[in-house]
């Protein structure tokens, strides 16, 4: 029952953060991050009304997918770093890929989606903090520009917006400048009116900082620990 209760509390916090920012709570999507959590925990979140889930690893989700195949109207999103050699499998497993960080990966996803005769929604992952250990494209870099300009020829992909994971800090307020920069980047990119590039989605904010992210313009928050508790260790 604690999953149900946690989700109710999070939804109240989302609504309060939206009101503080003069926004409508309905404009902010809650994604449950299910990395390392077993199917039975995911089913509890589904029973509580959630329909959007994020997984970090192709191989891990592949092992869960069969046990969750009966769930209706569910969106499974790939939100972790995706290697190009796993692009085809990701297209087969997920409804969307929220972590596109290179033209090469986008091309692989496009090719795989064409083979399945489908359109794949994607987000561009931005490394807003410039951290060497994190994936994501640097804003205003050559790769960033190349990705945006490649969109029209990648006809099987739907570029819907941006995603980021800012540098972790104990104080959520320390993440505010990064979230603000992401909002400004989204607005500047949208103003360019690039062909085949939409900026409707700004995915940012996790368990410890999602309220600040909402105040700065997030349209989708990715929450794992605050829903499911601490992650169990991955089996070896």
C-alpha positions as MATLAB code, in Angstrom:
seq = 'XXXXXXXXXXXXXXXXXXXXXXXXXXXXXXXXXXXXXXXXXXXXXXXXXXXXXXXXXXXXXXXXXXXXXXXXXXXXXXXXXXXXXXXXXXXXXXXXXXXXXXXXXXXXXXXXXXXXXXXXXXXXXXXXXXXXXXXXXXXXXXXXXXXXXXXXXXXXXXXXXXXXXXXXXXXXXXXXXXXXXXXXXXXXXXXXXXXXXXXXXXXXXXXXXXXXXXXXXXXXXXXXXXXXXXXXXXXX';
ca = [
       0.000    0.000    0.000;
       2.918    2.388    0.559;
       3.384    2.793   -3.219;
      -0.208    4.009   -3.545;
       0.243    6.385   -0.615;
       3.564    7.684   -1.916;
       2.075    8.432   -5.330;
      -0.800   10.352   -3.753;
       1.656   12.489   -1.761;
       3.826   13.128   -4.833;
       0.821   14.174   -6.886;
      -0.151   16.639   -4.154;
       3.395   18.038   -4.155;
       3.362   18.336   -7.958;
       0.076   20.250   -7.796;
       1.381   22.593   -5.087;
       4.607   23.307   -7.012;
       2.586   23.995  -10.169;
       0.349   26.440   -8.340;
       3.372   28.275   -6.918;
       4.610   28.730  -10.469;
       1.202   29.809  -11.777;
       0.900   26.629  -13.813;
      -1.779   23.978  -14.194;
      -0.934   20.660  -12.473;
      -2.448   18.771  -15.423;
       0.407   20.107  -17.562;
       3.001   18.102  -15.639;
       3.369   14.365  -16.257;
       4.576   11.978  -13.550;
       6.835    9.203  -14.777;
       7.652    6.326  -12.409;
      11.295    5.276  -12.694;
      11.302    1.516  -12.292;
      15.014    0.725  -12.557;
      15.849   -2.378  -10.433;
      12.260   -2.643   -9.159;
      10.419   -5.930   -9.788;
       7.201   -6.330  -11.768;
       5.040   -6.594   -8.668;
       6.102   -3.092   -7.499;
       5.450   -1.737  -10.983;
       1.982   -3.281  -10.891;
       1.267   -1.432   -7.656;
       2.096    1.878   -9.359;
      -0.086    0.882  -12.307;
      -2.954    0.066   -9.939;
      -2.522    3.542   -8.439;
      -3.170    5.052  -11.865;
       0.289    5.633  -13.335;
       0.720    4.807  -17.008;
       4.139    6.282  -17.836;
       7.249    4.389  -16.740;
      10.957    4.927  -17.279;
      13.671    2.285  -17.441;
      17.437    2.859  -17.551;
      18.743   -0.330  -19.126;
      17.591   -2.234  -22.182;
      18.702   -5.612  -20.854;
      17.010   -5.180  -17.484;
      13.692   -4.149  -18.998;
      13.863   -6.966  -21.524;
      13.841   -9.340  -18.556;
      10.697   -7.720  -17.101;
       8.717   -7.035  -20.256;
       7.005  -10.415  -20.558;
       5.782  -10.255  -16.944;
       4.183   -6.861  -17.641;
       2.874   -7.447  -21.162;
      -0.758   -7.566  -20.032;
      -0.768   -3.980  -18.717;
      -2.920   -1.803  -20.953;
      -2.276    1.759  -22.199;
       1.231    1.882  -20.722;
       4.105    3.972  -22.085;
       7.558    2.512  -21.481;
      10.304    5.113  -21.910;
      14.023    4.487  -22.214;
      15.600    7.179  -20.027;
      19.131    5.861  -19.464;
      22.199    6.105  -21.655;
      21.638    4.039  -24.776;
      24.510    2.443  -26.663;
      24.141    2.539  -30.428;
      24.432   -1.254  -30.677;
      21.266   -1.562  -28.554;
      19.218    0.925  -30.543;
      17.243   -1.700  -32.469;
      16.321   -3.574  -29.289;
      15.281   -0.317  -27.627;
      12.951    0.518  -30.521;
      11.434   -2.939  -30.186;
      10.866   -2.605  -26.432;
      10.062    1.038  -25.730;
       7.373    3.502  -26.779;
       9.870    6.382  -26.641;
      13.574    7.089  -26.123;
      14.201   10.119  -23.913;
      18.009   10.002  -23.975;
      19.192   10.748  -27.528;
      22.625   12.324  -27.241;
      24.241   11.993  -30.667;
      23.463   12.041  -34.362;
      24.821    8.501  -34.640;
      22.346    7.177  -32.063;
      19.498    9.094  -33.687;
      20.373    7.563  -37.045;
      20.388    4.046  -35.573;
      17.023    4.621  -33.920;
      15.601    6.028  -37.131;
      16.763    3.010  -39.133;
      15.322    0.579  -36.589;
      11.999    2.420  -36.431;
      11.736    2.411  -40.231;
      12.153   -1.364  -40.271;
       9.214   -1.664  -37.878;
       7.228    0.909  -39.850;
       6.683    3.079  -36.788;
       7.288    6.578  -35.508;
       9.432    6.865  -32.399;
       9.095    9.861  -30.079;
      12.473   11.032  -28.771;
      13.935   13.664  -26.474;
      17.402   15.152  -26.771;
      19.364   14.578  -23.564;
      21.318   17.676  -22.554;
      24.347   17.559  -20.258;
      23.503   20.911  -18.730;
      26.176   20.682  -16.029;
      29.012   19.728  -18.386;
      29.835   16.680  -16.274;
      32.347   14.308  -17.843;
      30.800   11.260  -16.182;
      27.304   11.931  -17.565;
      25.870   11.339  -21.015;
      24.066   14.046  -22.909;
      24.931   16.580  -25.562;
      26.438   19.921  -24.581;
      24.090   22.825  -25.338;
      25.169   24.960  -28.294;
      27.866   22.426  -29.205;
      28.501   21.190  -32.732;
      26.738   17.898  -31.869;
      23.736   19.775  -30.505;
      23.405   21.765  -33.706;
      23.943   18.679  -35.855;
      21.157   16.830  -34.017;
      18.684   19.640  -34.510;
      19.499   19.982  -38.191;
      19.349   16.208  -38.757;
      15.730   15.972  -37.591;
      14.035   16.505  -40.992;
      15.851   13.569  -42.607;
      15.225   11.254  -39.645;
      11.613   10.839  -40.650;
      10.848    7.911  -38.333;
      11.723    9.995  -35.275;
       9.552   12.613  -33.576;
      11.742   15.165  -31.795;
       9.499   16.318  -28.956;
      11.782   18.187  -26.572;
      14.596   17.967  -24.055;
      15.661   15.911  -21.046;
      18.362   16.509  -18.449;
      19.879   15.242  -15.213;
      21.586   18.185  -13.472;
      24.551   17.801  -11.121;
      23.392   16.206   -7.878;
      23.363   18.423   -4.795;
      21.969   17.799   -1.323;
      20.024   21.056   -1.498;
      17.440   20.982   -4.315;
      17.706   24.765   -4.613;
      21.227   24.337   -5.954;
      19.735   22.665   -9.030;
      17.546   25.674   -9.818;
      20.095   27.480  -12.053;
      20.490   24.338  -14.173;
      16.734   23.904  -14.530;
      16.420   27.583  -15.455;
      19.087   27.215  -18.123;
      17.204   24.242  -19.541;
      13.989   26.252  -19.728;
      15.844   29.058  -21.498;
      17.433   26.563  -23.900;
      14.036   25.084  -24.689;
      12.531   28.512  -25.283;
      15.419   29.646  -27.495;
      15.264   26.452  -29.529;
      11.501   26.676  -29.936;
      11.860   30.274  -31.128;
      14.015   29.064  -34.038;
      11.023   27.149  -35.438;
      13.252   24.415  -36.819;
      11.621   21.902  -39.171;
      10.662   18.575  -37.545;
      11.745   19.783  -34.086;
       9.096   20.321  -31.403;
       9.905   21.640  -27.949;
       6.732   20.574  -26.159;
       8.457   18.414  -23.529;
      10.962   19.465  -20.876;
      11.769   16.376  -18.812;
      13.648   17.308  -15.649;
      13.347   16.771  -11.934;
      13.669   13.594   -9.869;
      12.708   12.455   -6.385;
      14.747   15.028   -4.470;
      14.304   18.093   -6.701;
      11.157   17.723   -8.823;
       9.357   20.608   -7.123;
      12.121   23.051   -8.045;
      12.124   21.629  -11.581;
       8.383   22.257  -11.884;
       8.789   25.812  -10.661;
      11.342   26.301  -13.453;
       9.196   24.843  -16.218;
       9.451   21.049  -16.220;
       6.611   19.292  -18.031;
       7.608   15.766  -16.956;
       9.208   14.613  -13.710;
      10.917   11.248  -13.303;
      10.381    9.847   -9.817;
      11.674    6.527   -8.527;
      12.834    6.498   -4.902;
       9.994    8.714   -3.649;
       7.508    6.198   -5.095;
       9.151    2.819   -4.501;
      11.650    3.480   -1.727;
      15.362    2.832   -1.998;
      16.345    0.715   -4.975;
      17.161   -2.953   -4.322;
      20.638   -3.939   -5.517;
      20.970   -5.354   -9.009;
      21.475   -9.092   -9.031;
      24.834  -10.210  -10.298;
];
